[in-house]
Coordinates of C-alpha atoms in Angstrom, one line a residue:
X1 CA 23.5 5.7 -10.1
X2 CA 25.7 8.2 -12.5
X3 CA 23.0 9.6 -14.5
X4 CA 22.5 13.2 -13.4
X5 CA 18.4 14.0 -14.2
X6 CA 17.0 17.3 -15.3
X7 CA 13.5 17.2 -14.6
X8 CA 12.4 17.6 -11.3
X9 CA 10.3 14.6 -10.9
X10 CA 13.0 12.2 -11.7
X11 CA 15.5 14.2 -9.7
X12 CA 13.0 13.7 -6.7
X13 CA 12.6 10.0 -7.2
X14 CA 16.7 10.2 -6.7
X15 CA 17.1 12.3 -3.9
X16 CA 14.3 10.4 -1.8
X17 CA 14.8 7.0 -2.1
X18 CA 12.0 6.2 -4.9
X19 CA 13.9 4.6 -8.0
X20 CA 14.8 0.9 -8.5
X21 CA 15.5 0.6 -12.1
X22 CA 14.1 2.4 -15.1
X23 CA 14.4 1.3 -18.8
X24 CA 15.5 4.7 -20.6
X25 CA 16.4 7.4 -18.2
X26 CA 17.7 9.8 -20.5
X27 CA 14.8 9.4 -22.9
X28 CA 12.1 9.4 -20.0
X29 CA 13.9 12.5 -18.5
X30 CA 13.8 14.3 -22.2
X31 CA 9.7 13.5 -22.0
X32 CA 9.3 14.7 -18.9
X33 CA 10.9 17.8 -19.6
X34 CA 9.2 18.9 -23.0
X35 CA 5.5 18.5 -21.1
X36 CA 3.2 17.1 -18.8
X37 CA 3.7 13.2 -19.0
X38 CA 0.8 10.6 -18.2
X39 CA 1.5 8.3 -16.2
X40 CA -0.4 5.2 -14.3
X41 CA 0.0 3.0 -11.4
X42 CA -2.7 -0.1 -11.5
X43 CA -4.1 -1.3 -8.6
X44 CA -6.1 -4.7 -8.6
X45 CA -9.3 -5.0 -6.5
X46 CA -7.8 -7.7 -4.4
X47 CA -9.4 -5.5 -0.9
X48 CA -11.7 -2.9 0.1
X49 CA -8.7 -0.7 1.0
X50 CA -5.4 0.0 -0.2
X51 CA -2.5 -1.0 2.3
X52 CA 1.0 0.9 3.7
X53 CA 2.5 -1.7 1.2
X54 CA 0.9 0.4 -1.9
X55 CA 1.6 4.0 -0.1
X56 CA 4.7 4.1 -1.5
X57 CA 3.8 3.9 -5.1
X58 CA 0.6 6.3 -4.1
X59 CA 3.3 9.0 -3.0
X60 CA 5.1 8.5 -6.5
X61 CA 2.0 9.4 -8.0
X62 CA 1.8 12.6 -5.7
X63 CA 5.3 13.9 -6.6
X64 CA 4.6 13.0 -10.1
X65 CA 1.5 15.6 -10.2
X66 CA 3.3 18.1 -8.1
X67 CA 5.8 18.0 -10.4
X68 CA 3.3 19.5 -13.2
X69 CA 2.7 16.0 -14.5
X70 CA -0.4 13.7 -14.8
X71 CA -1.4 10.9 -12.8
X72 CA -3.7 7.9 -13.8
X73 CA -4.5 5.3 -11.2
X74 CA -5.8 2.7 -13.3
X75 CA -8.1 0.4 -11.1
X76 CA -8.0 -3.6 -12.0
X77 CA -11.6 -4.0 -12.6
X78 CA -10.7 -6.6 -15.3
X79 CA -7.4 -7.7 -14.2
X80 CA -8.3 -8.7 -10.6
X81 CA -10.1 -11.5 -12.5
X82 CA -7.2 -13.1 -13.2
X83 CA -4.6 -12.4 -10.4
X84 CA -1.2 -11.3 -10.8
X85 CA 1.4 -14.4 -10.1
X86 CA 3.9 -12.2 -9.7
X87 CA 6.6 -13.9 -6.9
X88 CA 3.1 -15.4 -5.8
X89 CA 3.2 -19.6 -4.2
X90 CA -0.4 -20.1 -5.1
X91 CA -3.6 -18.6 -6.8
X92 CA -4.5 -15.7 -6.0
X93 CA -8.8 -16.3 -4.4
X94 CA -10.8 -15.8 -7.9
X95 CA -13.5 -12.8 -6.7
X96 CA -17.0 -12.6 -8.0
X97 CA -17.7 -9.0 -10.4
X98 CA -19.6 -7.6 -7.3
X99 CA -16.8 -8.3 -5.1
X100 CA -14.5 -6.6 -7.2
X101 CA -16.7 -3.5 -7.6
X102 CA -16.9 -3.6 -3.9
X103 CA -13.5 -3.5 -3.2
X104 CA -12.8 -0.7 -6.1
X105 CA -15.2 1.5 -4.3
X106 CA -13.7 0.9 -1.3
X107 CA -10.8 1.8 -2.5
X108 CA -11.2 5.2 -4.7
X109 CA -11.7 7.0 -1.5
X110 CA -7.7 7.1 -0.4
X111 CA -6.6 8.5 -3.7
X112 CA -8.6 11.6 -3.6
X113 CA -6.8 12.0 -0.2
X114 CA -3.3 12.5 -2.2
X115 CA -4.1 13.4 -5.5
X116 CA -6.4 16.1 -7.5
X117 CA -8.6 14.4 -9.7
X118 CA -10.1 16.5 -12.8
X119 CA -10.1 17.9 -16.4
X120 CA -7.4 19.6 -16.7
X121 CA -3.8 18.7 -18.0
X122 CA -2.5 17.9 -15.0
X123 CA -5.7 16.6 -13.0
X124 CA -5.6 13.0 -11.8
X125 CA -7.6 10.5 -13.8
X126 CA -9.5 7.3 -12.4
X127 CA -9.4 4.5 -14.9
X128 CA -10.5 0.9 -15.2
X129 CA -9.5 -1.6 -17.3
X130 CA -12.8 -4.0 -17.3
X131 CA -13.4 -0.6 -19.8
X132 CA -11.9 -2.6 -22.3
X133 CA -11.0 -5.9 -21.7
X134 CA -14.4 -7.4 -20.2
X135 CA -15.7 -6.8 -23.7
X136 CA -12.1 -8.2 -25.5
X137 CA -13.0 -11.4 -28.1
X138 CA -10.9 -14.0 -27.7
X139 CA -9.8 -15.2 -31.1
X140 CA -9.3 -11.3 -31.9
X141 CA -7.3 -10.7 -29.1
X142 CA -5.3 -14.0 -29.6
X143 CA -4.4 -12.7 -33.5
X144 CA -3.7 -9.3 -32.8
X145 CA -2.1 -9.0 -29.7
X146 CA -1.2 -12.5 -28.8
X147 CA 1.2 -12.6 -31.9
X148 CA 3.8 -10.3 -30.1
X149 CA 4.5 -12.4 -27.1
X150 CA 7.3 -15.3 -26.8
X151 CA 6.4 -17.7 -24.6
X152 CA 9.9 -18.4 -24.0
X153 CA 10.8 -14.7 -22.9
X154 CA 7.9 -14.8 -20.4
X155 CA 9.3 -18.1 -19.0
X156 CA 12.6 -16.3 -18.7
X157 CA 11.1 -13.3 -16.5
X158 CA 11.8 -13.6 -12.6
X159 CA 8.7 -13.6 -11.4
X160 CA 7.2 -16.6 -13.5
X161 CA 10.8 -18.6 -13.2
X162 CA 11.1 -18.7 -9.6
X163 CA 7.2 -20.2 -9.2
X164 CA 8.4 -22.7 -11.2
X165 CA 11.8 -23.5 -10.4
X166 CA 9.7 -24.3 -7.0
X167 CA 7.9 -26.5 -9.0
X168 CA 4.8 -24.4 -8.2
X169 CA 1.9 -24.9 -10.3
X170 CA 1.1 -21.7 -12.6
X171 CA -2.0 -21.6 -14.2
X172 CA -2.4 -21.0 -17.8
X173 CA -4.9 -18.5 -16.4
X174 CA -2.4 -16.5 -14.1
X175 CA -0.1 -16.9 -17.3
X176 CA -2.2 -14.6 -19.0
X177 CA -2.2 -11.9 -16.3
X178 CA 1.0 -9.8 -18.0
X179 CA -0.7 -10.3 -21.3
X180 CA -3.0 -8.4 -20.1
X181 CA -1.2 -5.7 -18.1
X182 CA 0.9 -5.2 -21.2
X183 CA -2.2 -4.3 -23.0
X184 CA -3.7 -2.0 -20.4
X185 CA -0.3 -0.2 -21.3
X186 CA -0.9 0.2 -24.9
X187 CA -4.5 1.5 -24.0
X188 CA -3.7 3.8 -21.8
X189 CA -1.1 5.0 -24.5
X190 CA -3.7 5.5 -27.3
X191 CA -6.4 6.6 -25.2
X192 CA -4.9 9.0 -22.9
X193 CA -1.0 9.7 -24.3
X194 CA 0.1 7.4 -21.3
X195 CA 3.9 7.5 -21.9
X196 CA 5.0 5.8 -18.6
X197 CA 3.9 3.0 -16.1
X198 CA 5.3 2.6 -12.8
X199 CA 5.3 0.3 -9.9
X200 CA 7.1 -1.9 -7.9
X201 CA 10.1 -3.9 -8.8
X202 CA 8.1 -7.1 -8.7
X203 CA 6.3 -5.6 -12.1
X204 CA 9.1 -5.3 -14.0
X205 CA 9.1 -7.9 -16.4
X206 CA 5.2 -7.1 -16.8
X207 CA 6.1 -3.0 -17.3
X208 CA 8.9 -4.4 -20.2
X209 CA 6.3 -6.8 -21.8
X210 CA 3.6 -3.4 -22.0
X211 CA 6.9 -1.3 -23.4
X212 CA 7.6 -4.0 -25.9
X213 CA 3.7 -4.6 -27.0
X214 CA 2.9 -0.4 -27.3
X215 CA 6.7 -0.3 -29.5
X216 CA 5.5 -2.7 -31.8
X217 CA 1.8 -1.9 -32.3
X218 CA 1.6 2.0 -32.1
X219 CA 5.4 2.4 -33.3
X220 CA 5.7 4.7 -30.0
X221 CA 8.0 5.3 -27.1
X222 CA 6.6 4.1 -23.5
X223 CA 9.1 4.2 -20.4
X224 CA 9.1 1.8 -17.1
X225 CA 10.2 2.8 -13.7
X226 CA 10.0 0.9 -10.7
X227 CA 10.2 1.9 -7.1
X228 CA 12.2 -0.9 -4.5
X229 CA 10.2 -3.3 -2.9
X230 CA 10.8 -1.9 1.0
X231 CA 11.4 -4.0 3.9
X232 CA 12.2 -3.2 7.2
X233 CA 15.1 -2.6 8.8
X234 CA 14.9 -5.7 10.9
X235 CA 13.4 -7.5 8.1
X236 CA 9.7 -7.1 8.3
X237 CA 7.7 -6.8 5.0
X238 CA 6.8 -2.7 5.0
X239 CA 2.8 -2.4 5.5
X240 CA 2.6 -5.4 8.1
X241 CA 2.1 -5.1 12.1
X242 CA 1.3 -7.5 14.8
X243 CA -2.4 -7.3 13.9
X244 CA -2.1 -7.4 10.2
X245 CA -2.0 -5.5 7.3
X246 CA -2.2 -1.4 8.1
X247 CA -4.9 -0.5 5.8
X248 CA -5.1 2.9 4.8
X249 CA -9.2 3.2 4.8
X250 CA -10.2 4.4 8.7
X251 CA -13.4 2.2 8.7
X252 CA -10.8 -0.6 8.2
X253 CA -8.2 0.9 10.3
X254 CA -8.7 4.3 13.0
X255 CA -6.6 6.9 12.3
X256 CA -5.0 6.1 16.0
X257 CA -3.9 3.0 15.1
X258 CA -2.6 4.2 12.0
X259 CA -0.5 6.8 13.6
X260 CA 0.8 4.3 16.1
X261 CA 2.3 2.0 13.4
X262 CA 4.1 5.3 12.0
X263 CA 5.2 5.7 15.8
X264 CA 6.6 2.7 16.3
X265 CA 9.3 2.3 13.2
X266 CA 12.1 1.2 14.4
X267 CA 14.8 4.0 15.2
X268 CA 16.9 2.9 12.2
X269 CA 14.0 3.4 9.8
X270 CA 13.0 7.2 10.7
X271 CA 15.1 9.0 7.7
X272 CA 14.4 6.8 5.2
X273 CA 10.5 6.7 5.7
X274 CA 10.8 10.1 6.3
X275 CA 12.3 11.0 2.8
X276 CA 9.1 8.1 1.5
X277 CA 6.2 8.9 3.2
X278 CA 6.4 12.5 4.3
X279 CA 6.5 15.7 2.6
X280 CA 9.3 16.9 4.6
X281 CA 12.6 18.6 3.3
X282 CA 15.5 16.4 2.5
X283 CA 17.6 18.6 5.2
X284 CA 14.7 17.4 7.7
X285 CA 13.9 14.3 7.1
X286 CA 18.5 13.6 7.4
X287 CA 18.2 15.4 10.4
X288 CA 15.1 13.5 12.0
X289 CA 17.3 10.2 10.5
X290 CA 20.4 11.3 12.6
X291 CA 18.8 11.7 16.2
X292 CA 19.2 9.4 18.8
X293 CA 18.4 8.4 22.3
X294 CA 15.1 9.9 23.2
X295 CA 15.1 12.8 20.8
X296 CA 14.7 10.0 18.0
X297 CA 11.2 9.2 19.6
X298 CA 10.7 13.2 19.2
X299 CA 11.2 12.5 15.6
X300 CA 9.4 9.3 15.2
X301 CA 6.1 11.4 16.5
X302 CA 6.6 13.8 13.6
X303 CA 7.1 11.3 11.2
X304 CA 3.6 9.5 12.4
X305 CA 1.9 13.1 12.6
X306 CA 3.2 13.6 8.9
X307 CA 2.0 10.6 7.5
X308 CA -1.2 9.9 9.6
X309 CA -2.2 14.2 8.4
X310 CA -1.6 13.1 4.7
X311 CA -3.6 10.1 4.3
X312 CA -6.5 11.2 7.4
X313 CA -6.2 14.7 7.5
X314 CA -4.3 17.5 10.2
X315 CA -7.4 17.3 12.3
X316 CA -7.0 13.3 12.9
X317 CA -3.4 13.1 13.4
X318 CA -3.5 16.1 16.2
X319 CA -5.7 13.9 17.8
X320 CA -4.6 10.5 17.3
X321 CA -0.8 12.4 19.1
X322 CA -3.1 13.5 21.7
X323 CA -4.5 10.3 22.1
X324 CA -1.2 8.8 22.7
X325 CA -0.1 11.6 25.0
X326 CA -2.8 11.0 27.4
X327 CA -2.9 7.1 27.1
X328 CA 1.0 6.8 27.9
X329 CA 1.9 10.2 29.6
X330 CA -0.7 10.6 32.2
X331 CA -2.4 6.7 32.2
X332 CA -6.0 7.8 30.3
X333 CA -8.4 5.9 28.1
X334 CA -8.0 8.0 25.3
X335 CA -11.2 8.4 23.3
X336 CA -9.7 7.4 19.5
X337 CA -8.1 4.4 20.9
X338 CA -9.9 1.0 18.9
X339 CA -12.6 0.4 20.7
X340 CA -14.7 -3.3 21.2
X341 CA -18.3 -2.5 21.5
X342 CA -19.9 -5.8 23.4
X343 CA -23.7 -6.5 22.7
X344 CA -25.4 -6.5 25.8
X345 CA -26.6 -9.3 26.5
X346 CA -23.0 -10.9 25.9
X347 CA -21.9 -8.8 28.8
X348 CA -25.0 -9.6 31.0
X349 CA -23.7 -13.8 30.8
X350 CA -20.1 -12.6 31.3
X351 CA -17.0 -12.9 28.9
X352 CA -13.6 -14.2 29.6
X353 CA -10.6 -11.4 29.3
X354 CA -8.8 -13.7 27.2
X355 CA -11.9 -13.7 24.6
X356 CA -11.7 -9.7 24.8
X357 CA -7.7 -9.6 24.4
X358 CA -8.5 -11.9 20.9
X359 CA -11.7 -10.0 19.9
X360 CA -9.7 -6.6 20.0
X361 CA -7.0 -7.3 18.1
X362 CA -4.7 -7.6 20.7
X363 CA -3.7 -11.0 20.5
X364 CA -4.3 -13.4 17.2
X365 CA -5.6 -16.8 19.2
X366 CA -6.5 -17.3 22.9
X367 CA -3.6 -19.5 23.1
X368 CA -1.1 -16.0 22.4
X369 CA -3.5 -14.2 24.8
X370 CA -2.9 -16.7 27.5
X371 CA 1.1 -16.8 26.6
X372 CA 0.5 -12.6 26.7
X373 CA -0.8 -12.9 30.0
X374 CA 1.6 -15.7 31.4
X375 CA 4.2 -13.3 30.5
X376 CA 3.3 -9.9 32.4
X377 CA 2.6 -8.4 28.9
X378 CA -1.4 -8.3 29.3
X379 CA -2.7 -5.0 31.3
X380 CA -6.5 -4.1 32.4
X381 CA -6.9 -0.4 32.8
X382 CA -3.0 0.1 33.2
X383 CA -2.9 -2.8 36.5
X384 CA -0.8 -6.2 35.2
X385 CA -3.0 -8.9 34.5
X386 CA -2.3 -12.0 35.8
X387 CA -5.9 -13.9 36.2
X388 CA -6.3 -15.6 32.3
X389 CA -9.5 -17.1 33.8
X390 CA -11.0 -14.1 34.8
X391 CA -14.8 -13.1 33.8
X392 CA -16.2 -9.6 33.2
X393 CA -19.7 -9.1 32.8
X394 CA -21.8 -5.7 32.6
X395 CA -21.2 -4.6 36.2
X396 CA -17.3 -4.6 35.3
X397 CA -17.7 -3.4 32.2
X398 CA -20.0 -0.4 33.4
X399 CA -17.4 2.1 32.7
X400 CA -15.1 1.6 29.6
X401 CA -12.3 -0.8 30.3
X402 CA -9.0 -0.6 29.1
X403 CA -6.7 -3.4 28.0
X404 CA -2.8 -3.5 27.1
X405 CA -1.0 -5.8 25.3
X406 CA 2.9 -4.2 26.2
X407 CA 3.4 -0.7 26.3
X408 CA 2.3 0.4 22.7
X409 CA -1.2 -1.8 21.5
X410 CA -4.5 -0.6 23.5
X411 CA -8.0 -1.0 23.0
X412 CA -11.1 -0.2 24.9
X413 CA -14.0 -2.4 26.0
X414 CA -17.6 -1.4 25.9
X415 CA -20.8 -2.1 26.4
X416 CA -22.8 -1.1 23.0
X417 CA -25.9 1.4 24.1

């Protein structure tokens, strides 16, 4: 881009890799550098935990407060009632209220992990929107804020259009969703000064539509910016592994595990989710991008230790390396590797190995456990395993048994006490 920023936030968006688009960069740079600026994410309660597909956006919000700004996660208590369509096939699973609540307390816990929440003019605030649109009236809402949307415009946004040039079904239901997102924008605007709403590229024609709405009811200015929607460098959708989505809760996901994702990027990945995920000067995270051969899996080690310390602490990522050290350097157990605690008496009447491989994440069916094993990919404490019909039962699983799926996924078997 040829705009030159001021401000440090936007400047830091720029230099490391944040910025997709933003509707008035001039005017949004002036606002940011007259004061602190509000500004929210939302986040519907679609899980109990937030994923590495929403870290990104989380790390916005952490250079947006370290820039002397203020950041508002805005939880989707009401929202997550209807589902965003946004680049969706199908309908989003319609959750119950105490699923919903479930999942938002589930999910509070990672913010406080990477922002300060508080009073003052800078401290984080948490925000949900069933605040004021589980109590909305219909016909109200329909006259005074239903009035300012053209169908035909929301037909014309990306998101919708390519659901239904697939000749996908779209409910008027999901229709409604950036009705309603728009809204939560001009809320936030006269409840809390909210001058900006960020997210992903995929919200942009929802961010415009809240833009639009807050311009023509409160006769304010309200800026959009949107962050790129990261994949891989082989093509992967960022936040997804072999197992499944990498949550960012550790009763959901151990810190180990975690840290192992971070590990494993691929080598052409290292500078670029350096400059994302980490803290990490520019002039470090270029150089870390640069190595090669084995020094680059020196610098994939920092990038896991940076990442795993922000979102679980120093303390856990010192151990989960140490974990990994022992497990591959000198052929340990490793005590934070996952761990499959066996009820007794399931051990007493035996239990296949494939059955374990499945039930610790190793493998998603016993049909890939037997193809793992068929294949020389399937260790048991660090020997190849080459029996799929083989039975342990509590004398074998006296001591805590290790299985291997490659060189990089482990988890232990026990028997629980």
């Amino acid at each position: 881009m040829t705009y030159q920023p001021k401000s440090d936030f936007l400047q830091v968006m720029i230099e490391r890799g944040y910025l997709a688009d933003c509707t008035d960069y001039e005017g949004l740079d002036q606002a940011l550098r007259t004061g602190p600026v509000p500004a929210y994410i939302g986040y519907d309660a679609t899980a109990k935990s937030l994923h590495v597909g929403h870290l990104l956006n989380v790390m916005m919000l952490r250079w947006l407060q370290k820039t002397g700004h203020q950041p508002l996660t805005l939880m989707g208590g009401g929202t997550t009632k209807v589902g965003d369509p946004s680049f969706r096939a199908d309908e989003r699973p319609l959750l119950s209220s105490e699923q919903i609540g479930d999942n938002i307390a589930g999910m509070q816990g990672v913010f406080a992990k990477y922002l300060d929440y508080g009073e003052g003019g800078t401290d984080a605030r948490m925000l949900d929107n069933a605040e004021w649109l589980d109590g909305l009236n219909y016909l109200t809402f329909l006259r005074d804020i239903g009035r300012y949307f053209s169908v035909n415009r929301m037909l014309s946004f990306e998101s919708v259009k390519s659901r239904l040039d697939r000749e996908q079904s779209l409910s008027f239901l999901e229709f409604n969703y950036m009705i309603l997102q728009a809204y939560d924008f001009l809320e936030l605007n006269q409840r809390y000064g909210c001058v900006l709403q960020m997210g992903g590229s995929d919200q942009w024609g929802n961010i415009v539509n809240g833009i639009d709405l807050t311009r023509r009811v409160a006769d304010t200015s309200v800026f959009g910016l949107t962050s790129p929607l990261l994949t891989t460098s082989d093509g992967r959708k960022m936040g997804k592994s072999q197992g499944g989505a990498v949550w960012l809760n550790a009763d959901m996901l151990s810190p180990y595990e975690f840290w192992q994702f971070w590990r494993n990027t691929t080598d052409a990945d290292v500078g670029r989710f350096a400059r994302l995920y980490t803290e990490l000067p520019i002039d470090e995270c270029d150089r870390l991008g640069a190595l090669a051969g084995s020094e680059i899996n020196a610098a994939k080690i920092i990038l896991a230790n940076e990442v795993t310390a922000l979102c679980h602490g120093r303390e856990a990522a010192e151990a989960a390396h140490a974990t990994a050290r022992e497990v591959f350097e000198h052929g340990g157990t490793g005590e934070e590797l996952p761990t499959l605690s066996l009820p007794r008496h399931e051990a007493s009447a035996g239990i296949s190995v494939v059955q374990l491989i499945v039930r610790a994440g190793l493998a998603k069916s016993g049909k890939d456990a037997k193809r793992l094993i068929a294949e020389g990919g399937a260790r048991i404490d660090d020997a190849v395993l080459t029996d799929a019909g083989l039975v342990l039962d509590d004398a074998a699983l006296a001591q805590p048994v290790k299985l291997s799926a490659g060189r990089k996924r482990h988890a232990l078997v026990t028997i629980a006490p």
